[in-house]
Structure formats: structure tokens, C-alpha cells
């Protein structure tokens, strides 16, 4: 079940490319767009099959290509046919008035990370990772913006009995999933909540099960992560030199040694990268630091996929796609996965720009919840207007401090 999405189109400013380097920018750009005028026929692009491939796979690896990827639409269609597709956007999908269900113009996707475990009911899961992925109309760059899990938000009423109210935004997923709504209902409620808060409508969405995410990293071997603050895991320990979940480690009755991540750049295996990206409570800026760590992980995966030859090796690529298919639920907004995969062409791992809300630190209110400051709200307005490149140039402090 898919939602028809649309695309806003505008004219580019003269001489601007809309690109912003992933470091402090020095030249303004405006995020060019195609000409306006209603629904258009989507044109085929010779993109790195990969850039799409991962957008398709949850958009996690999604922005890495600068390399040509092996395969054709038929090959990709066959390889990706096991990826679960659902209606994750509901009323928050872009309408015909916003552009039409083609892939011209800017692309906005909602990425939701859930930490689902076997013992948890399907309707009792919260989305603690909330990322807006913005690709300007030029399709040569991508931006990741994380929304703090504790952000106070108005969660609208729904047909499952919820009458609407104010809560932490991560509760929106659980509320939508109640009474049989499942992950599909959870994602729709989250998308609707974010649209109400920011005004952004979406072209697509992906739910990332971080438990299955480990398999994607394992397919890549390792990823390079730069740890900026030493942290000991609250979730895992070593028992006889082997990493185990604390709950399982306790059952052994043996001595436990905390899993600790030292400062500095290092290669991490799947379980390490996943565990490190989950840490929050003991970090200096809590969830804000975790957001940057998760963005860093996404970028590291994108780089590794393009640099390791995975994208040009049919066997490796097929293994990566299969692993990703187990970790993602996807909504491409009425556009076929194959077309989605072939849409972006100039985006590489170095073109993935990670941005911070609230300057990367706490901005709480009296309800023990976070509130997006005016600069953050202006940033989301720039996303909606496809002027994010220009916004970042004028407000470089929104750039993530992670490498």
C-alpha cells in the first residue's frame, strides 16, 4: 500500500548550485529547483544505482555513490523484491498540489529508528531515532536533521481512539501503533505529527529496525567511527572476552567487564557500532550527542559501501541488499523502488551533510521536555522551501561536529 506523493518545484537562483560542502561553507547557494507547473513525467537518470539503492533500503547507506553501480533496473527490482513496503505516510505524504508523484525537485524522507525486540509487542514500540532526510532539487547532495526524541509535540487525534494531546514526540509512534495500528500506523502518526510541527510533507519514509541494522554493517565488515567522548555501554558487557547483552551476561553468573568506547577514530564491527550509536544517558549532551553519533554511523556506512567495492561487486551488493531488506520497512510514495534507486546521481558519501537542532545541546521547558528553538524551526522552514544550502551557509553552527 503506497501513498501518492508530490514534489514542490521552484526556479533556481541564477548561478547557484544549491550545494553545501560538509564543512563550514564559504559560498552561498540556494538549492536550485526545476521549473514550476504541476505534475511532470519522471525522467530516467543514470545514477549510481547505489545512491538509490540505499535510499530505497532505508536511505541509510543512501548517499554514497560517486561510483557506478553494477546492475540494471531489472536486476535491482529482483534484488529488492523482499523489502517490505507499507503506507508509512498517510496524510503526511506530499499532495498533487505540492508537485506530483515524480522524483523531480527536492526529495524529503522521514527515517524512523525503532529498537524492536522479540519480547515487545508490535504496538508497544517507540521511535527514538527521528531523522528528516532532505535532498535538494539538484539531487547532488543530502542532509540529515535529527529531531530530539524528547521534543514536546502536539500529537493529533487518530481513528484508533486517541483523542490528541501533548507528549514527547517519540510517543507518537507508539500511539499510532496501538489497537492494531502496528508499525504502519505508528509511522503515519509520527509523520503527521512532524508535518504539524514543521510544515514538511514527505515523499517517502523508512522504518529502520536497529536490531536488523547490525546485519547490514556486518555485510560491510566494519565501519570507521570517530569517538569524541569516552563512554561505557549501559547495555552490553564482556564475559570471558565475549560481548553479551547485560541481561544475558547476568545469567551466566560470571564476572562482567563493561564494554567501553575510547576516544579516537577506530574500526567497529556491527555490534560495536550499533551499541555505540545507542548510548545516550551517560553522554554530555545526552540524546543530542546520540543523534550526532547516529548520523556519523549512517555516513560511515555510506562511505564504506562506496569505498569497499561493495557497490560494484554483484555478489557483495546482493548480500548487502538482502541484509538491508531484513532491517527496513519502506514507503516510496507511489514511486517504484527501481526508479527511486535510479533517481540521484551526483551524491557521494562526502556530500552527506549532518545537521544539529538546538545547537546540539539541551533546550528544555518546565515539563522536562525539549523545545525546538527558533533557529531549528527556521532550518525546517528552509527544508520546506528547499533553501537549506543557503540557510547552512548563513548559519554554520547548525553543522554537526562529528567527522
PDB file of N, CA, C and O in Angstrom, residues 48 59 127 144 187 193 235 270 284 314 330 355 388 401:
ATOM      1  N   UNK A  48      24.093   6.513  -9.682  1.00  0.00           N
ATOM      2  CA  UNK A  48      24.731   5.388  -9.084  1.00  0.00           C
ATOM      3  C   UNK A  48      23.613   4.612  -8.504  1.00  0.00           C
ATOM      4  O   UNK A  48      22.951   5.051  -7.602  1.00  0.00           O
ATOM      5  N   UNK A  59      17.385   4.341   3.157  1.00  0.00           N
ATOM      6  CA  UNK A  59      18.079   5.592   2.984  1.00  0.00           C
ATOM      7  C   UNK A  59      19.189   5.724   3.938  1.00  0.00           C
ATOM      8  O   UNK A  59      19.597   6.787   4.290  1.00  0.00           O
ATOM      9  N   UNK A 127       9.625   5.190  18.552  1.00  0.00           N
ATOM     10  CA  UNK A 127      10.675   5.547  17.594  1.00  0.00           C
ATOM     11  C   UNK A 127      11.569   6.592  18.244  1.00  0.00           C
ATOM     12  O   UNK A 127      11.224   7.774  18.294  1.00  0.00           O
ATOM     13  N   UNK A 144      20.958  15.390   6.658  1.00  0.00           N
ATOM     14  CA  UNK A 144      20.281  14.652   7.720  1.00  0.00           C
ATOM     15  C   UNK A 144      20.051  15.595   8.892  1.00  0.00           C
ATOM     16  O   UNK A 144      20.985  16.230   9.388  1.00  0.00           O
ATOM     17  N   UNK A 187       4.131   4.888  12.134  1.00  0.00           N
ATOM     18  CA  UNK A 187       4.857   5.781  11.236  1.00  0.00           C
ATOM     19  C   UNK A 187       3.953   6.893  10.717  1.00  0.00           C
ATOM     20  O   UNK A 187       4.360   8.059  10.617  1.00  0.00           O
ATOM     21  N   UNK A 193       2.501  14.067  12.878  1.00  0.00           N
ATOM     22  CA  UNK A 193       2.934  14.931  13.981  1.00  0.00           C
ATOM     23  C   UNK A 193       4.037  15.877  13.528  1.00  0.00           C
ATOM     24  O   UNK A 193       4.021  17.075  13.832  1.00  0.00           O
ATOM     25  N   UNK A 235      24.385  -1.114  28.013  1.00  0.00           N
ATOM     26  CA  UNK A 235      23.599  -2.244  27.515  1.00  0.00           C
ATOM     27  C   UNK A 235      24.379  -3.545  27.389  1.00  0.00           C
ATOM     28  O   UNK A 235      23.777  -4.614  27.385  1.00  0.00           O
ATOM     29  N   UNK A 270      29.839  -4.668  13.552  1.00  0.00           N
ATOM     30  CA  UNK A 270      28.430  -4.326  13.589  1.00  0.00           C
ATOM     31  C   UNK A 270      27.880  -4.142  14.988  1.00  0.00           C
ATOM     32  O   UNK A 270      27.195  -3.158  15.281  1.00  0.00           O
ATOM     33  N   UNK A 284      27.550  13.655  27.466  1.00  0.00           N
ATOM     34  CA  UNK A 284      27.484  15.025  27.987  1.00  0.00           C
ATOM     35  C   UNK A 284      26.184  15.718  27.566  1.00  0.00           C
ATOM     36  O   UNK A 284      25.528  16.378  28.370  1.00  0.00           O
ATOM     37  N   UNK A 314      28.672  -7.610  -7.836  1.00  0.00           N
ATOM     38  CA  UNK A 314      27.289  -8.121  -7.809  1.00  0.00           C
ATOM     39  C   UNK A 314      26.993  -9.002  -6.602  1.00  0.00           C
ATOM     40  O   UNK A 314      25.903  -8.913  -6.031  1.00  0.00           O
ATOM     41  N   UNK A 330       9.671   0.129   4.047  1.00  0.00           N
ATOM     42  CA  UNK A 330       9.833   1.284   3.186  1.00  0.00           C
ATOM     43  C   UNK A 330       8.525   1.766   2.576  1.00  0.00           C
ATOM     44  O   UNK A 330       7.622   0.990   2.302  1.00  0.00           O
ATOM     45  N   UNK A 355      23.299  17.741  10.252  1.00  0.00           N
ATOM     46  CA  UNK A 355      22.947  18.997  10.908  1.00  0.00           C
ATOM     47  C   UNK A 355      22.388  18.759  12.309  1.00  0.00           C
ATOM     48  O   UNK A 355      21.841  17.696  12.599  1.00  0.00           O
ATOM     49  N   UNK A 388      17.833  25.039   2.026  1.00  0.00           N
ATOM     50  CA  UNK A 388      18.663  24.603   3.145  1.00  0.00           C
ATOM     51  C   UNK A 388      20.134  24.926   2.930  1.00  0.00           C
ATOM     52  O   UNK A 388      20.852  25.254   3.878  1.00  0.00           O
ATOM     53  N   UNK A 401      29.319  18.421  14.656  1.00  0.00           N
ATOM     54  CA  UNK A 401      30.744  18.465  14.985  1.00  0.00           C
ATOM     55  C   UNK A 401      31.424  17.132  14.741  1.00  0.00           C
ATOM     56  O   UNK A 401      32.637  17.001  14.928  1.00  0.00           O
TER      57      UNK A 401
END
